[in-house]
Amino acid sequence: MGTMGHPATKTLGILTAGGDCPGLNAAIRGVCRAAYDRYGMNILGIANGYRGLIEGDVRFLKPEDFSGILTRGGTILGTSREKPFQPGGRADHDFSFHGDMQGDMHTEGKVQAIKEYYQEFKLDCLVVLGGNGTTTTGYRLSQEGLNVIGLPKTIDNDIVGTDLTFGFHSALSIGTEAIDRLHSTAQSHNRVMVIELMGHKAGWLALYAGLAGGGDVILIPEIPYDIKTIGRHLIKRAQNGKSFSIVVVAEGALSIEEEEMEKKDRKKYREKTALAYRVAQEIERETGMETRATVLGYVQRGGIPCASDRVLATSLGTAAVELLARGEYGKMVALQGTEIRPVDLQVPAGKVKSVPLDYYMLDSAVAVGTCLGR
Ligand code: F6P
């Protein structure tokens, strides 16, 4: 590194954490190019999310490391769901703050290790690229005295404080194409096709792909569904000469009966089968129509980022470096309207951005004849 060791030169540590998504490498490139070319900063790449900072698994990045990665899927740094503040370290869909309230030793050890490595590597700032869990951890580390800057990524688009996360539009294209492909086979066989898209807590992906792909039913976690309403909708379509239907479900969608269950009973009940298979069975039982299920799974997160994710990831990356250069820490860079703004990490920490029940797209979906399960 050209200016390494110069007292005024800042050193940043960069990591990617949580589920991967298209656009992570574009964001890494944006951060590294701006930091290196514009400010001559030193860049320490941290392997596999927060785990790399617990274990000291790091290496300085050189220009050749972040060259040619704009269009590549995944993350050159690797990722993990390590959550240093959470006992056991991995609770994928729990973004709460209660992780180590009982003073879990292991947890304290991990946080201590992170703080020590941060000092040892002489970091001026930790740049964390991730979703809700990553951002929440970033906020907690900033409360522990570390300088942290966050970049919001996730195919779920469920981070509070930003209009959009990178990864979302790439996954949306993949989900929409899958729905398009199901259309022709559903039509040929006069079947109901249920397709499950990701989105554990929020239904953004299912709603957008469902609307883009002309889904006849769209089920999202924010609106618990009534299978009888869905059955009536599908039967009415058939009576109107539409002998096939497409049902788009977010993985976290739930029925009104499930909504009433105790959280732990619901968890146990849902562990048995992927939602799409259960919904397909319920539809067959309710309507007598031949129904098939598809779970799109990790295909949604793989592969190259679409053009808009590349642009967003690059812009967020370079904006993060501007914050760093100004010494504005404890912030996440966020797209708000047509601008990229700094937002306090406290804003997204511990929260999930759900689809609001008065969101314009819900009304649009209903207006074009889509059933939302209620
Ligand atoms: O957080 C993004 C996400 O893609 C969710 O939609 C999904 O529930 C989850 O990751 C699954 O991730 P993994 O199985 O890799 O932990």
mmCIF file of C-alpha atoms and ligand atoms in Angstrom, residues 18-20 81 90 92-93 95 131-132 153-156 158 197-202 205 251 298 300-301, ligand 1:
data_model
loop_
_atom_site.group_PDB
_atom_site.id
_atom_site.type_symbol
_atom_site.label_atom_id
_atom_site.label_comp_id
_atom_site.label_asym_id
_atom_site.label_seq_id
_atom_site.Cartn_x
_atom_site.Cartn_y
_atom_site.Cartn_z
ATOM 1 C CA GLY A 18 -25.097 -11.893 7.121
ATOM 2 C CA GLY A 19 -26.566 -13.535 4.013
ATOM 3 C CA ASP A 20 -24.694 -12.597 0.858
ATOM 4 C CA ARG A 81 -23.917 -14.989 10.426
ATOM 5 C CA ARG A 90 -26.236 -17.104 15.368
ATOM 6 C CA ASP A 92 -30.666 -15.352 12.065
ATOM 7 C CA HIS A 93 -33.923 -13.599 12.372
ATOM 8 C CA PHE A 95 -32.449 -8.515 15.732
ATOM 9 C CA GLY A 131 -28.482 -6.313 6.809
ATOM 10 C CA ASN A 132 -30.373 -5.821 10.043
ATOM 11 C CA LYS A 153 -27.439 -4.556 1.840
ATOM 12 C CA THR A 154 -30.049 -7.299 1.680
ATOM 13 C CA ILE A 155 -32.316 -8.876 -0.877
ATOM 14 C CA ASP A 156 -35.092 -8.406 1.707
ATOM 15 C CA ASP A 158 -36.109 -4.470 5.152
ATOM 16 C CA LEU A 197 -39.630 -16.235 -2.349
ATOM 17 C CA MET A 198 -37.324 -15.142 0.473
ATOM 18 C CA GLY A 199 -38.390 -12.599 3.065
ATOM 19 C CA HIS A 200 -38.691 -13.912 6.580
ATOM 20 C CA LYS A 201 -39.985 -10.853 8.333
ATOM 21 C CA ALA A 202 -40.956 -8.541 5.476
ATOM 22 C CA LEU A 205 -39.600 -9.157 -2.431
ATOM 23 C CA GLU A 251 -41.246 -17.405 3.216
ATOM 24 C CA TYR A 298 -30.740 -19.448 -2.748
ATOM 25 C CA GLN A 300 -32.398 -15.550 -5.494
ATOM 26 C CA ARG A 301 -29.170 -14.515 -3.798
HETATM 27 O O1 F6P B 1 -31.345 -12.138 5.146
HETATM 28 C C1 F6P B 1 -31.550 -12.418 3.810
HETATM 29 C C2 F6P B 1 -32.139 -13.761 3.605
HETATM 30 O O2 F6P B 1 -31.980 -13.964 2.263
HETATM 31 C C3 F6P B 1 -33.573 -13.984 4.053
HETATM 32 O O3 F6P B 1 -34.546 -13.596 3.123
HETATM 33 C C4 F6P B 1 -33.617 -15.466 4.320
HETATM 34 O O4 F6P B 1 -34.604 -15.772 5.252
HETATM 35 C C5 F6P B 1 -32.263 -15.728 4.870
HETATM 36 O O5 F6P B 1 -31.411 -14.772 4.278
HETATM 37 C C6 F6P B 1 -31.743 -17.129 4.701
HETATM 38 O O6 F6P B 1 -30.365 -17.127 4.873
HETATM 39 P P1 F6P B 1 -29.399 -18.270 5.343
HETATM 40 O O7 F6P B 1 -30.098 -19.579 5.189
HETATM 41 O O8 F6P B 1 -28.221 -18.105 4.454
HETATM 42 O O9 F6P B 1 -29.022 -18.005 6.752
#
